Amino acid sequence: MNEPVNPAIPLSDLPDVSRRNLFRIVGATAITAEMLAGQTAKDAPAPHAMTGMSADAVAANPKSLNGGPNYVPKHLKPHQFKTLRHLGDLIMPADATSPAASEAGAAEFIDFLCSRNEDLANIFDGGLAWLDQYMIHKHGTDFLSSKPAEQTAVLDLAYGTRGGAPEVAGGAQFFTWARNMVVDAYYTSPVGVKDIGYKGNTVRSSFSVPQEAVDYALKRSPFGG
Amino acid sequence: MFQVQRSPEVHDVVVIGSGAGGGTTVKVLTDLGINVTLLEAGPMLDPMKDFKEHVWPWEVNHRGSGPNAESYFGKQQWSYWNAPNGYWDVPGEPYSIAEDSEFRWFRSRILGGRTNHYGRISLRFADYDFKPQAFDGLGFDWPVTYEEMSPWYDKAEGFMGVTGTHEGFRSAPDGNFLPPVPPRVHEMLVQRAGKKLNIPVIPSRMAMLTKGINGRLPCHYCGQCGRGCHTASAFTSSQAMIFPAMKTGKLKIITGAMARELLVNDEGLIRGVSYIDKATRSEKQIRARAVVVAASACESARLLLNSKSTKYPNGVANGSGVVGRYLTDTVGYSLGGNIPALENMPRHNCDGIGGMHVYVPWWELDKKNKAFPRGYHIEIGGGFGMPQLGSFRGAASQAGYGAAIKERARQQYGTNINFAGRGEMIPNENSYCEIDNTKVDQWGIPVLKFHWKWQDYEIKMVQHMHDTFTSLIETMGGRVANRGFNPEAAISKGGQIIHEAGTVRMGDDPKKSALNKYSQAHEVKNLVVADAAPFNGNPDKNVTLTIVANAWRAAEHLAEEMKKGNV
């Protein structure tokens, strides 16, 4: 059972190199598809949506997956969603190199899966409720309305060097899930792929590695240059 | 009222299963002009629809977790991205496991079978692998020699397309190779470490095309072979063998057909096959002059054992009682490490072919006083892979939160290395499968019950693997990701490496074997078994290449016998 995929980027938006790659792949596959006898030809589907975008093309113009201020959550209530999006940006904020988790659609990703999985929904519903209750008891306001220093104070307790402090033990499971899924969402997004510097998912006529990388690793290894 | 539908047509050859063995049989027989009817329990494969090659994680809204977040709860059968219809638990098709045993049974239900899902490592068995008993007294000799098999390996490699180089190792015979792929940076470090430790690290032998052959395009080095290859540059029986056979007009494919029983006539020959048409849940019977069973080692044993008759009360071709016995899998153990020399390495595309570009063949064949018999090969993982769910959770957990997560992830990306040992299991009396008479699957077919026991040989081999991988990682200046090691706990479960073999073994003596040297049943000359079930042993060389070579030989022999009128 395949999930519907996001709309493919129109061919006209692709840089030339990627377009050629795409045509090459699709053209080549026609040979294989043509080999299928009449048995399947009648229900031959469209090719699985693929943008044909190389990692370089992704990095040149990394698409934001932020659903924007008017995003309508699929499972979470609007307040929960805003809280999660903000929490995500505290877990993975913008830095000099790349934007924050909201540009990776982290909250949208988690919200979508909560709409598909009750166990996950329970973890996030309960965790977000716990977080607000904790902040209200401690500071008199919910997480979103509390001061930046109050917000980071709870993250220090949750993710600090000593791990989950007893004071935030009730939120421990939620904090683990939230960080895991925010980080997952980040690096499976265009901004994350650009940030980490993955260069593949493309078509090459031969394989080689740059001498610069070989020299770099050898020089730093016990084997010397 | 349901009735059994019997077709009067007599098919030349009915092949059951479309993986490496079934696909090869289909190719060879249709090339020889013989009409073949192929039964596949799963659906037709449509590579363009079914293979998710080149799709980025964000192009599906669950990013690869599965539509219902399955991977987050350990409920994913097989990676979402990988070729479809591979299962650790086939819905509605359970199996039983004996008390005190552990076993996992991977099954594919789609045209091409497990060739859609395998790693494409293609290693010849060595001379001593065919005569293990003569070599060191353990296991069972095959009724064929390496010299007899070698020309069939040539054919198999030549047709599939296998990378490699001529190295002259007795444990890893050289073959009919396509050019190798240059090593990645971390693989060069492994080569240096190997040199220091006297461990050979040689170009890998993989069924990916570094040159176009047989109408298949050369590899485009995206590293996504496991997802299925749109250009058929990575071998599958479906794309390389069965689709071309469909064009000959000699092949009829019946999908959604779960073989239930082989039907026997008064002379004790196979007269046809009973199968369940999954779409209608009804039994159908087709008649056949000959049947080739290639349903995977355990499914093939199950089918023979379920084919009981007055003539064959223990199941067809099982007068010897060996069907289901001597089940083997590969010994598996993996160890990862982190290599600081690779931190912050200049980014580059190292996708390459899916899997390793270099590997370690067994290198201690001639060593005296080893703690265990036979040996293992080492598979190597690492590099700048496409980020996926889970790739950076470890870095994040070390960093805490905030900008430190990104810094840690950038530093660690591409620094992990993994060594996987794949070793030989000696067949034993306590590892086998049999029919569980108390349970049927959703098609009404009695299921298998698995019994499994590793011997001390395998446990000691895992200790050797651990010590070797540790010294490789440390020689590279790396740190072992060690969470305590206990070989009995660390060894793979039976079935987990997905190299089951030996359940319908061949031999010269009909009292001790089910098949002759051509994989033809001693008792039933129009029955051939063409997967890994006929194997008398399971060396440290993945089974697929030998399945293809052996099935090729068996199919040509069957064709000759049919031509002579013996079948």
PDB file of N, CA, C and O in Angstrom, chain A residues 197-204 207-210, chain B residues 221-222 347-352 384:
ATOM      1  N   GLY A 197      25.133  17.597   3.822  1.00  0.00           N
ATOM      2  CA  GLY A 197      26.032  17.521   2.680  1.00  0.00           C
ATOM      3  C   GLY A 197      25.988  16.219   1.902  1.00  0.00           C
ATOM      4  O   GLY A 197      26.962  15.849   1.252  1.00  0.00           O
ATOM      5  N   TYR A 198      24.838  15.543   1.951  1.00  0.00           N
ATOM      6  CA  TYR A 198      24.704  14.334   1.123  1.00  0.00           C
ATOM      7  C   TYR A 198      24.708  14.736  -0.346  1.00  0.00           C
ATOM      8  O   TYR A 198      24.032  15.696  -0.730  1.00  0.00           O
ATOM      9  N   LYS A 199      25.488  14.036  -1.163  1.00  0.00           N
ATOM     10  CA  LYS A 199      25.702  14.451  -2.558  1.00  0.00           C
ATOM     11  C   LYS A 199      25.161  13.463  -3.594  1.00  0.00           C
ATOM     12  O   LYS A 199      25.403  13.618  -4.785  1.00  0.00           O
ATOM     13  N   GLY A 200      24.495  12.430  -3.134  1.00  0.00           N
ATOM     14  CA  GLY A 200      24.155  11.359  -4.077  1.00  0.00           C
ATOM     15  C   GLY A 200      22.742  11.417  -4.633  1.00  0.00           C
ATOM     16  O   GLY A 200      22.230  12.483  -4.918  1.00  0.00           O
ATOM     17  N   ASN A 201      22.138  10.245  -4.779  1.00  0.00           N
ATOM     18  CA  ASN A 201      20.811  10.061  -5.377  1.00  0.00           C
ATOM     19  C   ASN A 201      20.770  10.632  -6.783  1.00  0.00           C
ATOM     20  O   ASN A 201      19.828  11.312  -7.171  1.00  0.00           O
ATOM     21  N   THR A 202      21.806  10.352  -7.530  1.00  0.00           N
ATOM     22  CA  THR A 202      21.860  10.890  -8.877  1.00  0.00           C
ATOM     23  C   THR A 202      22.395   9.825  -9.837  1.00  0.00           C
ATOM     24  O   THR A 202      22.627   8.693  -9.434  1.00  0.00           O
ATOM     25  N   VAL A 203      22.539  10.208 -11.074  1.00  0.00           N
ATOM     26  CA  VAL A 203      22.956   9.277 -12.121  1.00  0.00           C
ATOM     27  C   VAL A 203      24.385   9.594 -12.532  1.00  0.00           C
ATOM     28  O   VAL A 203      24.707  10.733 -12.826  1.00  0.00           O
ATOM     29  N   ARG A 204      25.246   8.592 -12.479  1.00  0.00           N
ATOM     30  CA  ARG A 204      26.641   8.785 -12.887  1.00  0.00           C
ATOM     31  C   ARG A 204      27.010   7.723 -13.904  1.00  0.00           C
ATOM     32  O   ARG A 204      26.504   6.607 -13.847  1.00  0.00           O
ATOM     33  N   PHE A 207      32.005   5.386 -11.369  1.00  0.00           N
ATOM     34  CA  PHE A 207      32.177   5.701  -9.950  1.00  0.00           C
ATOM     35  C   PHE A 207      33.622   6.071  -9.656  1.00  0.00           C
ATOM     36  O   PHE A 207      34.545   5.382 -10.089  1.00  0.00           O
ATOM     37  N   SER A 208      33.807   7.148  -8.909  1.00  0.00           N
ATOM     38  CA  SER A 208      35.138   7.469  -8.390  1.00  0.00           C
ATOM     39  C   SER A 208      34.950   8.340  -7.164  1.00  0.00           C
ATOM     40  O   SER A 208      33.878   8.903  -6.959  1.00  0.00           O
ATOM     41  N   VAL A 209      35.982   8.424  -6.337  1.00  0.00           N
ATOM     42  CA  VAL A 209      35.939   9.332  -5.194  1.00  0.00           C
ATOM     43  C   VAL A 209      37.016  10.400  -5.402  1.00  0.00           C
ATOM     44  O   VAL A 209      38.054  10.127  -5.994  1.00  0.00           O
ATOM     45  N   PRO A 210      36.756  11.631  -4.928  1.00  0.00           N
ATOM     46  CA  PRO A 210      37.744  12.695  -5.142  1.00  0.00           C
ATOM     47  C   PRO A 210      39.028  12.445  -4.351  1.00  0.00           C
ATOM     48  O   PRO A 210      38.980  12.011  -3.191  1.00  0.00           O
TER      49      PRO A 210
ATOM     50  N   TYR B 221      25.036   3.946 -10.552  1.00  0.00           N
ATOM     51  CA  TYR B 221      25.717   4.229  -9.282  1.00  0.00           C
ATOM     52  C   TYR B 221      24.915   5.137  -8.354  1.00  0.00           C
ATOM     53  O   TYR B 221      25.419   6.132  -7.851  1.00  0.00           O
ATOM     54  N   CYS B 222      23.658   4.761  -8.133  1.00  0.00           N
ATOM     55  CA  CYS B 222      22.843   5.500  -7.154  1.00  0.00           C
ATOM     56  C   CYS B 222      22.790   4.760  -5.830  1.00  0.00           C
ATOM     57  O   CYS B 222      22.219   5.260  -4.864  1.00  0.00           O
ATOM     58  N   ARG B 347      32.769  16.446   1.586  1.00  0.00           N
ATOM     59  CA  ARG B 347      31.580  15.727   1.116  1.00  0.00           C
ATOM     60  C   ARG B 347      31.720  15.350  -0.361  1.00  0.00           C
ATOM     61  O   ARG B 347      32.231  16.143  -1.161  1.00  0.00           O
ATOM     62  N   HIS B 348      31.259  14.163  -0.676  1.00  0.00           N
ATOM     63  CA  HIS B 348      31.240  13.737  -2.072  1.00  0.00           C
ATOM     64  C   HIS B 348      30.221  12.614  -2.218  1.00  0.00           C
ATOM     65  O   HIS B 348      29.757  12.051  -1.223  1.00  0.00           O
ATOM     66  N   ASN B 349      29.884  12.308  -3.446  1.00  0.00           N
ATOM     67  CA  ASN B 349      28.903  11.259  -3.723  1.00  0.00           C
ATOM     68  C   ASN B 349      29.603   9.907  -3.672  1.00  0.00           C
ATOM     69  O   ASN B 349      30.458   9.614  -4.507  1.00  0.00           O
ATOM     70  N   CYS B 350      29.266   9.079  -2.678  1.00  0.00           N
ATOM     71  CA  CYS B 350      29.868   7.741  -2.638  1.00  0.00           C
ATOM     72  C   CYS B 350      28.795   6.656  -2.678  1.00  0.00           C
ATOM     73  O   CYS B 350      28.986   5.559  -2.182  1.00  0.00           O
ATOM     74  N   ASP B 351      27.649   6.957  -3.305  1.00  0.00           N
ATOM     75  CA  ASP B 351      26.569   5.960  -3.401  1.00  0.00           C
ATOM     76  C   ASP B 351      27.066   4.652  -4.041  1.00  0.00           C
ATOM     77  O   ASP B 351      26.868   3.577  -3.495  1.00  0.00           O
ATOM     78  N   GLY B 352      27.662   4.767  -5.217  1.00  0.00           N
ATOM     79  CA  GLY B 352      28.213   3.570  -5.882  1.00  0.00           C
ATOM     80  C   GLY B 352      27.180   2.495  -6.157  1.00  0.00           C
ATOM     81  O   GLY B 352      26.012   2.782  -6.404  1.00  0.00           O
ATOM     82  N   PHE B 384      28.834   7.939   3.060  1.00  0.00           N
ATOM     83  CA  PHE B 384      27.842   9.017   3.164  1.00  0.00           C
ATOM     84  C   PHE B 384      26.530   8.550   2.544  1.00  0.00           C
ATOM     85  O   PHE B 384      26.258   8.834   1.378  1.00  0.00           O
TER      86      PHE B 384
END
